[in-house]
Amino acid sequence: MNRRTVSILLHAALLLIAALTLAPLAWMVAASLMAPGEASTFPPPLWPAQPTLQHYRALFSGDGMGQPFLNSLGLALGATALSLLFNLSAGYAFAKLRFKGRDTLFRALLGALVIPAQVAMLPLFLMLKNLGLVNTFAGALVPWLASVFGIFLVRQYALGIPDELIEAARLDGASEWRIFRSVVLPLLAPVVVTLALLSFLGAWNDFMWPLIVLTDRELQTLPVALAGLSREHVQDTELMMAGAVLTVLPVLGLFLALQRFYMQGLLMGSVKQ
């Protein structure tokens, strides 16, 4: 079997796998445009006979998904900004600044990666309760202030920045903040995009922590609101598919738009020592 035949078979297999992966997503979009009850027929249709947007209108009118959507968007943007601020600063410090106990502290942080996030939820909730931050957006943002993985990712990437470049800026009289802002940050662009994308996706899709810390209905995020809606409309397949599209498509579009930077940031950060 020659190389051309092998290449054709390989591409055909990849196209088949891609089609199988995208088929549920495509049907989800199609079902959200179907008339009530149409998706429940057997066999279920692959495309709506008469596409309609009535389920999307129902989500934003009668079922009130507009406020949860805005809540999720605001929390995701806030979590992304906080994650970038703290993780970039800490990651750069562990990579390029010299201070006592730096390596020991970093190893201790890496050890924390094996601890499931759910283990810390109870003590964190009690801490926020004592601070009066339960049932507030500030309390929902606390877990996103910094992450061990984010610090690790930035550190590994920042190790590739030449020390001579930073020393030259110091010799020119630049402050540490000026060096970080004007010299280091432009070089960290791929990992900044990667970290921003991971933080936004994580905060947007987060279900457990907002469910615990946000009790008022007007503060609910989109995943929590849709979970409640599914209990009320368990038989309304088309409405549930519209809610799923509302949750998936914004972040999917963001990921596809930034995937080049995302992959570059992950791959380049993974090879640093």
XYZ file of N, CA and C in Angstrom:
819
model
N 0.854 -1.194 0.000
C 0.000 0.000 0.000
C 0.893 1.248 0.000
N 0.716 2.112 -1.034
C 1.585 3.273 -1.151
C 1.158 4.383 -0.197
N 1.998 5.418 -0.134
C 1.756 6.507 0.814
C 0.491 7.273 0.489
N 0.177 7.426 -0.802
C -1.027 8.173 -1.183
C -2.287 7.471 -0.687
N -2.311 6.137 -0.823
C -3.482 5.379 -0.358
C -3.617 5.466 1.156
N -2.474 5.358 1.840
C -2.501 5.468 3.299
C -3.007 6.845 3.726
N -2.558 7.899 3.037
C -3.000 9.255 3.365
C -4.496 9.420 3.140
N -5.007 8.861 2.043
C -6.444 8.965 1.760
C -7.256 8.231 2.823
N -6.819 7.031 3.188
C -7.543 6.263 4.207
C -7.502 6.961 5.560
N -6.347 7.557 5.871
C -6.220 8.261 7.146
C -7.152 9.466 7.202
N -7.187 10.251 6.114
C -8.077 11.416 6.089
C -9.547 11.002 6.109
N -9.866 9.889 5.435
C -11.246 9.404 5.455
C -11.648 8.992 6.866
N -10.735 8.325 7.580
C -11.027 7.916 8.952
C -11.200 9.130 9.855
N -10.365 10.154 9.678
C -10.479 11.364 10.491
C -11.786 12.101 10.202
N -12.178 12.150 8.924
C -13.448 12.792 8.577
C -14.636 12.040 9.175
N -14.544 10.706 9.179
C -15.623 9.910 9.776
C -15.716 10.152 11.271
N -14.562 10.188 11.947
C -14.557 10.457 13.391
C -15.100 11.847 13.688
N -14.698 12.847 12.861
C -15.203 14.215 13.047
C -16.710 14.274 12.861
N -17.209 13.550 11.847
C -18.659 13.540 11.592
C -19.412 12.916 12.759
N -18.885 11.802 13.278
C -19.536 11.150 14.412
C -19.509 12.040 15.659
N -18.439 12.807 15.816
C -18.329 13.701 16.969
C -19.284 14.876 16.863
N -19.425 15.416 15.647
C -20.259 16.598 15.457
C -21.738 16.276 15.284
N -22.072 15.012 14.997
C -23.470 14.649 14.741
C -24.396 14.992 15.912
N -24.045 14.646 17.174
C -24.948 15.023 18.278
C -25.123 16.532 18.413
N -24.052 17.288 18.184
C -24.148 18.739 18.278
C -25.048 19.296 17.181
N -24.911 18.750 15.967
C -25.750 19.204 14.850
C -27.220 18.877 15.112
N -27.491 17.680 15.652
C -28.887 17.327 15.927
C -29.444 18.167 17.061
N -28.615 18.518 18.027
C -29.067 19.394 19.110
C -29.552 20.728 18.554
N -28.788 21.311 17.631
C -29.205 22.574 17.014
C -30.477 22.376 16.205
N -30.536 21.268 15.433
C -31.729 21.009 14.620
C -32.960 20.805 15.490
N -32.820 20.055 16.588
C -33.965 19.794 17.461
C -34.461 21.068 18.130
N -33.553 22.004 18.395
C -33.980 23.253 19.025
C -34.833 24.098 18.100
N -34.785 23.810 16.810
C -35.569 24.561 15.821
C -36.839 23.828 15.412
N -37.125 22.670 16.005
C -38.302 21.887 15.650
C -39.539 22.374 16.387
N -40.687 22.029 15.851
C -41.958 22.345 16.500
C -42.117 21.487 17.746
N -42.935 21.911 18.725
C -43.116 21.124 19.947
C -43.543 19.693 19.645
N -42.839 18.726 20.241
C -43.157 17.313 20.060
C -42.535 16.664 18.849
N -41.995 17.433 17.933
C -41.454 16.865 16.700
C -40.242 15.987 16.966
N -39.388 16.376 17.907
C -38.174 15.607 18.190
C -38.478 14.305 18.916
N -39.688 14.168 19.468
C -40.041 12.966 20.227
C -40.665 11.883 19.365
N -40.877 12.153 18.090
C -41.442 11.147 17.193
C -40.403 10.062 16.910
N -40.877 8.917 16.417
C -39.963 7.813 16.098
C -40.179 7.374 14.655
N -39.104 7.330 13.894
C -37.739 7.754 14.237
C -37.649 9.276 14.267
N -36.784 9.812 15.118
C -36.694 11.272 15.215
C -36.158 11.870 13.923
N -36.718 12.980 13.469
C -36.244 13.609 12.231
C -34.860 14.213 12.414
N -34.105 14.267 11.319
C -32.773 14.848 11.365
C -32.803 16.355 11.215
N -33.888 16.889 10.649
C -33.999 18.332 10.424
C -35.451 18.744 10.600
N -35.709 19.913 11.145
C -37.108 20.338 11.360
C -37.851 20.534 10.042
N -39.113 20.109 10.021
C -39.932 20.301 8.822
C -40.164 21.788 8.570
N -40.430 22.539 9.620
C -40.600 23.990 9.536
C -39.830 24.626 10.695
N -38.595 25.064 10.433
C -37.774 25.633 11.510
C -38.472 26.798 12.209
N -38.356 26.831 13.517
C -38.971 27.891 14.308
C -38.041 28.295 15.449
N -38.138 29.556 15.853
C -37.345 30.077 16.969
C -38.186 30.232 18.234
N -39.349 29.596 18.281
C -40.252 29.816 19.398
C -39.661 29.334 20.725
N -38.823 28.324 20.692
C -38.249 27.826 21.946
C -37.222 28.810 22.504
N -36.493 29.476 21.631
C -35.555 30.500 22.094
C -36.308 31.698 22.659
N -37.405 32.069 22.016
C -38.229 33.161 22.546
C -38.820 32.778 23.901
N -39.212 31.503 24.043
C -39.766 31.048 25.314
C -38.713 31.096 26.430
N -37.475 30.763 26.092
C -36.414 30.796 27.098
C -36.197 32.199 27.648
N -36.242 33.191 26.766
C -35.928 34.556 27.190
C -37.156 35.342 27.633
N -38.328 34.768 27.477
C -39.532 35.476 27.924
C -40.157 34.763 29.113
N -40.928 33.711 28.853
C -41.640 33.039 29.931
C -40.749 32.350 30.942
N -39.654 31.732 30.478
C -38.787 30.984 31.391
C -37.659 31.824 31.956
N -37.520 33.059 31.511
C -36.606 34.013 32.121
C -35.147 33.605 32.139
N -34.609 33.169 30.987
C -33.205 32.782 30.923
C -32.289 33.969 30.625
N -32.872 35.133 30.373
C -32.054 36.295 30.057
C -31.150 36.703 31.206
N -31.701 36.787 32.422
C -30.903 37.187 33.581
C -29.827 36.158 33.924
N -30.135 34.842 33.964
C -29.068 33.868 34.189
C -27.974 33.917 33.124
N -28.360 34.179 31.880
C -27.356 34.298 30.818
C -26.408 35.453 31.105
N -26.956 36.591 31.484
C -26.122 37.747 31.808
C -25.287 37.492 33.066
N -25.878 36.787 34.045
C -25.115 36.449 35.245
C -23.907 35.582 34.904
N -24.131 34.570 34.083
C -23.035 33.682 33.685
C -21.978 34.443 32.896
N -22.427 35.319 32.003
C -21.473 36.084 31.210
C -20.636 37.002 32.089
N -21.279 37.686 33.035
C -20.543 38.578 33.921
C -19.566 37.830 34.813
N -20.010 36.694 35.371
C -19.123 35.906 36.214
C -17.958 35.330 35.420
N -18.219 34.875 34.206
C -17.150 34.303 33.383
C -16.118 35.363 33.014
N -16.574 36.558 32.674
C -15.641 37.641 32.348
C -14.844 38.067 33.589
N -15.538 38.173 34.731
C -14.836 38.530 35.964
C -13.833 37.473 36.379
N -14.217 36.204 36.260
C -13.301 35.112 36.605
C -12.087 35.115 35.682
N -12.305 35.412 34.407
C -11.192 35.454 33.457
C -10.224 36.570 33.815
N -10.754 37.747 34.124
C -9.888 38.881 34.475
C -9.089 38.601 35.746
N -9.744 38.063 36.777
C -9.050 37.760 38.029
C -8.011 36.657 37.841
N -8.368 35.640 37.066
C -7.441 34.543 36.814
C -6.188 35.038 36.100
N -6.361 35.898 35.109
C -5.204 36.436 34.396
C -4.338 37.286 35.324
N -4.973 38.120 36.129
C -4.229 39.013 37.013
C -3.346 38.230 37.982
N -3.915 37.257 38.675
C -3.172 36.547 39.716
C -2.273 35.451 39.145
N -2.759 34.686 38.185
C -1.959 33.578 37.662
C -0.760 34.066 36.851
N -0.935 35.123 36.068
C 0.191 35.650 35.303
C 1.264 36.211 36.236
N 0.832 36.945 37.237
C 1.800 37.520 38.181
C 2.546 36.430 38.945
N 1.809 35.456 39.469
C 2.446 34.401 40.255
C 3.321 33.510 39.385
N 2.833 33.164 38.198
C 3.618 32.316 37.312
C 4.920 32.969 36.897
N 4.868 34.261 36.591
C 6.098 34.983 36.242
C 7.050 35.055 37.427
N 6.512 35.281 38.617
C 7.362 35.362 39.814
C 8.078 34.038 40.066
N 7.374 32.928 39.927
C 8.003 31.623 40.148
C 9.035 31.307 39.065
N 8.879 31.871 37.886
C 9.805 31.568 36.797
C 11.036 32.458 36.814
N 10.879 33.769 37.110
C 11.975 34.706 36.861
C 12.438 35.503 38.074
N 11.666 35.557 39.135
C 12.082 36.316 40.305
C 12.725 35.372 41.324
N 13.756 35.840 41.967
C 14.467 35.022 42.955
C 14.041 35.446 44.361
N 13.528 34.523 45.119
C 13.179 34.793 46.513
C 13.314 33.496 47.308
N 13.496 33.629 48.588
C 13.752 32.486 49.453
C 12.548 31.539 49.486
N 12.842 30.264 49.307
C 11.788 29.256 49.364
C 10.973 29.148 48.096
N 11.424 29.754 47.008
C 10.642 29.756 45.771
C 10.360 28.335 45.273
N 11.384 27.531 45.120
C 11.216 26.192 44.572
C 10.433 25.290 45.520
N 10.667 25.435 46.820
C 9.932 24.622 47.798
C 8.443 24.952 47.765
N 8.135 26.237 47.690
C 6.737 26.659 47.635
C 6.071 26.178 46.353
N 6.810 26.218 45.260
C 6.231 25.768 43.992
C 5.949 24.264 44.018
N 6.851 23.489 44.607
C 6.608 22.046 44.721
C 5.398 21.763 45.599
N 5.229 22.558 46.645
C 4.053 22.384 47.503
C 2.772 22.684 46.735
N 2.818 23.702 45.880
C 1.648 24.011 45.057
C 1.337 22.872 44.093
N 2.368 22.310 43.500
C 2.143 21.186 42.587
C 1.528 20.000 43.319
N 1.928 19.808 44.574
C 1.332 18.728 45.355
C -0.160 18.921 45.567
N -0.600 20.189 45.588
C -2.025 20.471 45.778
C -2.861 20.079 44.568
N -2.226 19.810 43.437
C -2.973 19.404 42.242
C -3.704 18.076 42.436
N -3.196 17.232 43.318
C -3.818 15.917 43.517
C -5.055 15.999 44.402
N -5.304 17.151 45.018
C -6.461 17.317 45.900
C -7.668 17.743 45.064
N -8.756 16.981 45.077
C -9.946 17.370 44.305
C -10.500 18.710 44.767
N -10.986 19.476 43.809
C -11.523 20.798 44.139
C -12.712 20.715 45.079
N -13.481 19.625 44.990
C -14.671 19.489 45.828
C -14.317 19.423 47.310
N -13.108 18.943 47.629
C -12.698 18.822 49.034
C -12.626 20.191 49.699
N -12.244 21.210 48.922
C -12.071 22.546 49.488
C -13.367 23.352 49.530
N -14.447 22.825 48.981
C -15.669 23.614 48.888
C -16.284 23.913 50.249
N -16.307 22.926 51.141
C -16.916 23.149 52.455
C -16.148 24.179 53.277
N -14.829 24.036 53.475
C -14.125 25.075 54.229
C -14.184 26.441 53.553
N -14.173 26.469 52.219
C -14.271 27.750 51.522
C -15.644 28.376 51.751
N -16.697 27.556 51.734
C -18.045 28.071 51.972
C -18.157 28.641 53.387
N -17.607 27.941 54.376
C -17.657 28.423 55.759
C -16.867 29.719 55.910
N -15.745 29.813 55.216
C -14.952 31.037 55.267
C -15.730 32.210 54.673
N -16.362 31.982 53.534
C -17.136 33.046 52.898
C -18.359 33.423 53.739
N -18.930 32.455 54.430
C -20.067 32.741 55.305
C -19.656 33.689 56.421
N -18.481 33.453 57.001
C -17.988 34.332 58.068
C -17.668 35.727 57.546
N -17.311 35.816 56.267
C -17.003 37.112 55.665
C -18.228 37.808 55.092
N -19.372 37.136 55.125
C -20.597 37.722 54.583
C -20.641 37.741 53.072
N -19.951 36.827 52.419
C -19.889 36.811 50.957
C -20.738 35.712 50.329
N -21.472 34.938 51.148
C -22.381 33.940 50.605
C -23.553 34.648 49.925
N -23.992 34.098 48.815
C -25.088 34.673 48.030
C -24.701 36.026 47.422
N -23.432 36.146 47.039
C -22.955 37.333 46.326
C -22.079 36.883 45.165
N -22.007 37.724 44.142
C -21.149 37.407 43.006
C -19.676 37.393 43.414
N -19.318 38.207 44.401
C -17.934 38.204 44.878
C -17.566 36.834 45.437
N -18.479 36.225 46.182
C -18.227 34.889 46.708
C -18.107 33.848 45.606
N -18.889 34.014 44.542
C -18.816 33.070 43.424
C -17.505 33.191 42.663
N -16.851 34.354 42.758
C -15.606 34.576 42.023
C -14.362 34.157 42.801
N -14.489 33.942 44.097
C -13.312 33.645 44.922
C -12.498 32.454 44.409
N -13.116 31.315 44.031
C -12.297 30.180 43.570
C -11.502 30.465 42.301
N -11.832 31.528 41.588
C -11.162 31.839 40.326
C -10.026 32.846 40.504
N -9.743 33.257 41.747
C -8.670 34.229 41.949
C -7.332 33.691 41.461
N -7.082 32.420 41.687
C -5.827 31.800 41.234
C -6.039 30.298 41.211
N -5.258 29.621 40.390
C -5.315 28.166 40.325
C -3.903 27.625 40.184
N -3.677 26.466 40.750
C -2.346 25.852 40.669
C -1.991 25.557 39.217
N -2.965 25.050 38.467
C -2.692 24.743 37.061
C -2.351 26.003 36.276
N -3.075 27.100 36.540
C -2.794 28.347 35.841
C -1.405 28.875 36.149
N -1.020 28.822 37.414
C 0.322 29.259 37.808
C 1.378 28.380 37.146
N 1.153 27.069 37.162
C 2.087 26.137 36.534
C 2.223 26.403 35.041
N 1.101 26.614 34.364
C 1.120 26.848 32.926
C 1.919 28.104 32.579
N 1.672 29.191 33.307
C 2.382 30.440 33.040
C 3.862 30.290 33.367
N 4.179 29.646 34.477
C 5.590 29.469 34.852
C 6.353 28.704 33.785
N 5.777 27.595 33.316
C 6.472 26.786 32.322
C 6.727 27.571 31.037
N 5.776 28.390 30.672
C 5.957 29.198 29.457
C 6.966 30.316 29.695
N 6.899 30.956 30.866
C 7.787 32.082 31.155
C 9.240 31.652 31.288
N 9.483 30.377 31.589
C 10.859 29.897 31.677
C 11.604 30.041 30.351
N 10.864 30.091 29.262
C 11.486 30.230 27.952
C 11.881 31.650 27.602
N 11.519 32.635 28.410
C 11.917 34.023 28.158
C 13.378 34.199 28.559
N 14.223 34.697 27.674
C 15.652 34.839 28.017
C 15.868 35.755 29.214
N 16.695 35.323 30.154
C 17.020 36.154 31.310
C 17.745 37.428 30.891
N 18.508 37.353 29.793
C 19.250 38.524 29.321
C 18.318 39.666 28.953
N 17.138 39.324 28.423
C 16.165 40.351 28.036
C 15.671 41.114 29.261
N 15.399 40.399 30.332
C 14.911 41.027 31.551
C 16.024 41.830 32.220
N 17.250 41.273 32.235
C 18.369 41.982 32.841
C 18.681 43.269 32.091
N 18.545 43.240 30.778
C 18.790 44.448 29.984
C 17.783 45.535 30.329
N 16.525 45.140 30.543
C 15.506 46.117 30.929
C 15.799 46.693 32.318
N 16.299 45.856 33.226
C 16.650 46.353 34.560
C 17.817 47.332 34.484
N 18.793 47.035 33.637
C 19.929 47.934 33.484
C 19.521 49.278 32.902
N 18.449 49.267 32.110
C 17.932 50.514 31.544
C 17.103 51.309 32.539
N 16.936 50.771 33.747
C 16.222 51.496 34.797
C 14.744 51.188 34.891
N 14.278 50.174 34.167
C 12.857 49.841 34.209
C 12.514 49.169 35.535
N 11.365 49.521 36.087
C 10.900 48.886 37.316
C 10.413 47.471 37.013
N 10.233 46.674 38.057
C 9.759 45.304 37.857
C 8.372 45.292 37.218
N 7.517 46.221 37.640
C 6.175 46.291 37.040
C 6.260 46.679 35.571
N 7.149 47.628 35.243
C 7.310 48.033 33.844
C 7.863 46.875 32.998
N 8.801 46.119 33.557
C 9.343 44.962 32.837
C 8.240 43.937 32.575
N 7.434 43.679 33.615
C 6.358 42.697 33.454
C 5.335 43.156 32.424
N 4.991 44.438 32.472
C 3.939 44.948 31.586
C 4.413 45.137 30.148
N 5.625 45.652 29.958
C 6.072 46.031 28.622
C 6.947 44.990 27.937
N 7.626 44.148 28.734
C 8.544 43.175 28.144
C 7.975 41.761 28.202
N 7.508 41.369 29.373
C 7.102 39.981 29.568
C 5.726 39.692 28.978
N 4.742 40.536 29.263
C 3.381 40.255 28.816
C 3.257 40.059 27.305
N 3.883 40.913 26.459
C 3.790 40.644 25.020
C 4.340 39.276 24.622
N 5.370 38.807 25.305
C 5.936 37.494 25.001
C 5.059 36.355 25.518
N 4.198 36.670 26.473
C 3.303 35.655 27.040
C 1.955 35.590 26.324
N 1.819 36.268 25.195
C 0.520 36.371 24.523
C -0.157 35.013 24.293
N 0.536 33.984 23.766
C -0.161 32.694 23.557
C -0.685 32.075 24.845
N 0.110 32.126 25.917
C -0.351 31.526 27.167
C -1.419 32.396 27.831
N -1.405 33.698 27.576
C -2.469 34.564 28.089
C -3.807 34.168 27.470
N -3.818 33.965 26.151
C -5.046 33.550 25.468
C -5.494 32.179 25.964
N -4.527 31.262 26.123
C -4.856 29.917 26.600
C -5.479 29.965 27.988
N -4.861 30.704 28.891
C -5.370 30.802 30.251
C -6.726 31.503 30.292
N -6.876 32.550 29.489
C -8.158 33.253 29.437
C -9.265 32.335 28.942
N -8.965 31.551 27.918
C -9.970 30.641 27.368
C -10.348 29.558 28.373
N -9.353 28.978 29.027
C -9.636 27.946 30.025
C -10.447 28.502 31.192
N -10.095 29.710 31.634
C -10.817 30.320 32.753
C -12.252 30.649 32.371
N -12.441 31.206 31.179
C -13.789 31.567 30.741
C -14.655 30.316 30.602
N -14.112 29.275 29.959
C -14.880 28.045 29.782
C -15.219 27.414 31.128
N -14.241 27.397 32.035
C -14.497 26.800 33.342
C -15.557 27.546 34.129
N -15.482 28.880 34.134
C -16.459 29.673 34.878
C -17.835 29.623 34.220
N -17.874 29.618 32.895
C -19.158 29.583 32.185
C -19.890 28.266 32.441
N -19.157 27.158 32.448
C -19.772 25.836 32.600
C -19.881 25.388 34.054
N -19.367 26.172 34.988
C -19.368 25.754 36.390
C -20.805 25.630 36.908
N -21.082 24.508 37.520
C -22.424 24.256 38.049
C -22.419 24.138 39.573
N -21.467 23.390 40.112
C -21.504 23.045 41.528
C -21.342 24.259 42.441
N -20.272 25.075 42.198
C -20.015 26.182 43.113
C -21.116 27.246 43.070
N -21.590 27.706 41.906
C -22.716 28.655 41.920
C -23.971 28.078 42.570
N -24.192 26.785 42.414
C -25.355 26.159 43.054
C -25.238 26.240 44.571
N -24.015 26.130 45.099
C -23.800 26.150 46.544
C -23.861 27.565 47.105
N -23.196 28.510 46.450
C -22.974 29.823 47.048
C -24.023 30.856 46.654
N -24.730 30.650 45.540
C -25.741 31.611 45.082
C -27.126 31.003 45.273
N -27.869 31.487 46.247
C -29.162 30.891 46.582
C -30.342 31.660 45.995
N -30.215 32.958 45.799
C -31.327 33.737 45.242
C -31.521 33.426 43.765
N -32.773 33.379 43.337
C -33.078 33.027 41.950
C -32.507 34.048 40.973
N -32.529 35.318 41.343
C -32.047 36.346 40.413
C -30.527 36.324 40.259
N -29.832 35.568 41.111
C -28.381 35.449 41.013
C -27.943 34.161 40.326
N -28.881 33.318 39.954
C -28.541 32.034 39.364
C -27.775 32.194 38.047
N -26.858 31.251 37.809
C -26.149 31.225 36.539
C -26.924 30.347 35.549
N -26.499 30.384 34.304
C -27.226 29.675 33.260
C -27.264 28.161 33.477
N -26.158 27.473 33.800
C -26.255 26.027 34.033
C -27.215 25.659 35.159
N -27.213 26.438 36.246
C -28.113 26.155 37.368
C -29.562 26.399 36.955
N -29.811 27.491 36.239
C -31.176 27.802 35.801
C -31.702 26.752 34.833
N -30.860 26.274 33.931
C -31.285 25.254 32.972
C -31.549 23.921 33.665
N -30.775 23.612 34.721
C -31.033 22.389 35.473
C -32.413 22.441 36.131
N -32.765 23.611 36.673
C -34.098 23.777 37.241
C -35.180 23.716 36.179
N -34.885 24.285 35.008
C -35.858 24.270 33.914
C -36.102 22.860 33.414
N -35.069 22.017 33.419
C -35.230 20.644 32.929
C -36.179 19.839 33.808
N -36.238 20.166 35.101
C -37.173 19.461 35.977
C -38.613 19.885 35.717
N -38.786 21.129 35.272
C -40.138 21.629 35.010
C -40.640 21.214 33.627
N -39.723 21.044 32.671
C -40.110 20.731 31.289
C -39.389 19.463 30.837
N -39.497 18.412 31.634
C -38.742 17.204 31.353
C -39.154 16.554 30.034
N -40.387 16.767 29.579
C -40.871 16.167 28.348
C -40.677 17.074 27.142
N -40.272 18.300 27.357
C -40.132 19.263 26.257
C -38.709 19.186 25.707
N -38.483 18.218 24.818
C -37.140 17.981 24.286
C -36.629 19.187 23.519
N -37.481 19.805 22.727
C -37.043 20.924 21.891
C -36.604 22.118 22.740
N -37.327 22.392 23.803
C -36.956 23.504 24.682
C -35.624 23.219 25.381
N -35.422 21.974 25.804
C -34.160 21.610 26.452
C -32.986 21.713 25.481
N -33.216 21.343 24.222
C -32.159 21.464 23.219
C -31.828 22.930 22.956
N -32.840 23.793 22.987
C -32.582 25.227 22.818
C -31.741 25.759 23.979
N -32.036 25.299 25.192
C -31.224 25.697 26.343
C -29.796 25.195 26.236
N -29.635 23.963 25.725
C -28.288 23.414 25.552
C -27.508 24.209 24.506
N -28.175 24.592 23.424
C -27.518 25.406 22.393
C -27.088 26.746 22.977
N -27.955 27.331 23.784
C -27.637 28.612 24.415
C -26.403 28.503 25.307
N -26.207 27.340 25.900
C -25.060 27.132 26.781
C -23.791 26.811 26.003
N -23.907 26.038 24.941
C -22.737 25.487 24.258
C -22.187 26.412 23.177
N -23.051 26.956 22.347
C -22.562 27.659 21.156
C -21.684 28.879 21.453
N -21.995 29.728 22.444
C -21.104 30.874 22.690
C -19.675 30.467 23.011
N -19.504 29.473 23.898
C -18.153 29.065 24.263
C -17.502 28.253 23.153
N -18.301 27.517 22.388
C -17.745 26.777 21.256
C -17.208 27.735 20.203
N -17.964 28.801 19.922
C -17.491 29.799 18.980
C -16.228 30.485 19.465
N -16.176 30.782 20.767
C -14.977 31.409 21.332
C -13.776 30.482 21.209
N -13.971 29.202 21.489
C -12.876 28.244 21.396
C -12.372 28.114 19.959
N -13.286 28.013 19.003
C -12.873 27.871 17.607
C -12.130 29.112 17.116
N -12.542 30.286 17.600
C -11.886 31.517 17.166
C -10.472 31.641 17.709
N -10.239 31.063 18.902
C -8.940 31.232 19.564
C -8.135 29.944 19.639
N -8.558 28.901 18.918
C -7.909 27.604 19.087
C -6.438 27.616 18.668
N -6.079 28.453 17.698
C -4.684 28.494 17.266
C -3.778 28.958 18.410
N -4.191 30.022 19.101
C -3.411 30.516 20.235
C -3.458 29.530 21.399
N -4.606 28.889 21.567
C -4.788 27.929 22.658
C -3.814 26.765 22.517
N -3.747 26.179 21.332
C -2.853 25.049 21.109
C -1.398 25.477 21.217
N -1.084 26.660 20.706
C 0.291 27.153 20.795
C 0.717 27.329 22.246
N -0.168 27.892 23.061
C 0.160 28.101 24.467
C 0.350 26.803 25.218
N -0.483 25.803 24.946
C -0.351 24.517 25.626
C 0.912 23.782 25.192
N 1.162 23.745 23.885
C 2.299 22.981 23.379
C 3.632 23.608 23.768
N 3.739 24.940 23.670
C 5.001 25.575 24.009
C 5.263 25.528 25.506
N 4.209 25.634 26.303
C 4.394 25.569 27.746
C 4.743 24.180 28.236
N 4.395 23.157 27.454
C 4.605 21.783 27.921
C 6.028 21.300 27.755
N 6.842 22.018 26.966
C 8.197 21.523 26.712
C 9.244 22.230 27.524
N 8.858 23.234 28.338
C 9.836 23.930 29.160
C 10.224 23.085 30.361
N 11.457 23.231 30.792
C 11.957 22.480 31.941
C 11.841 23.314 33.212
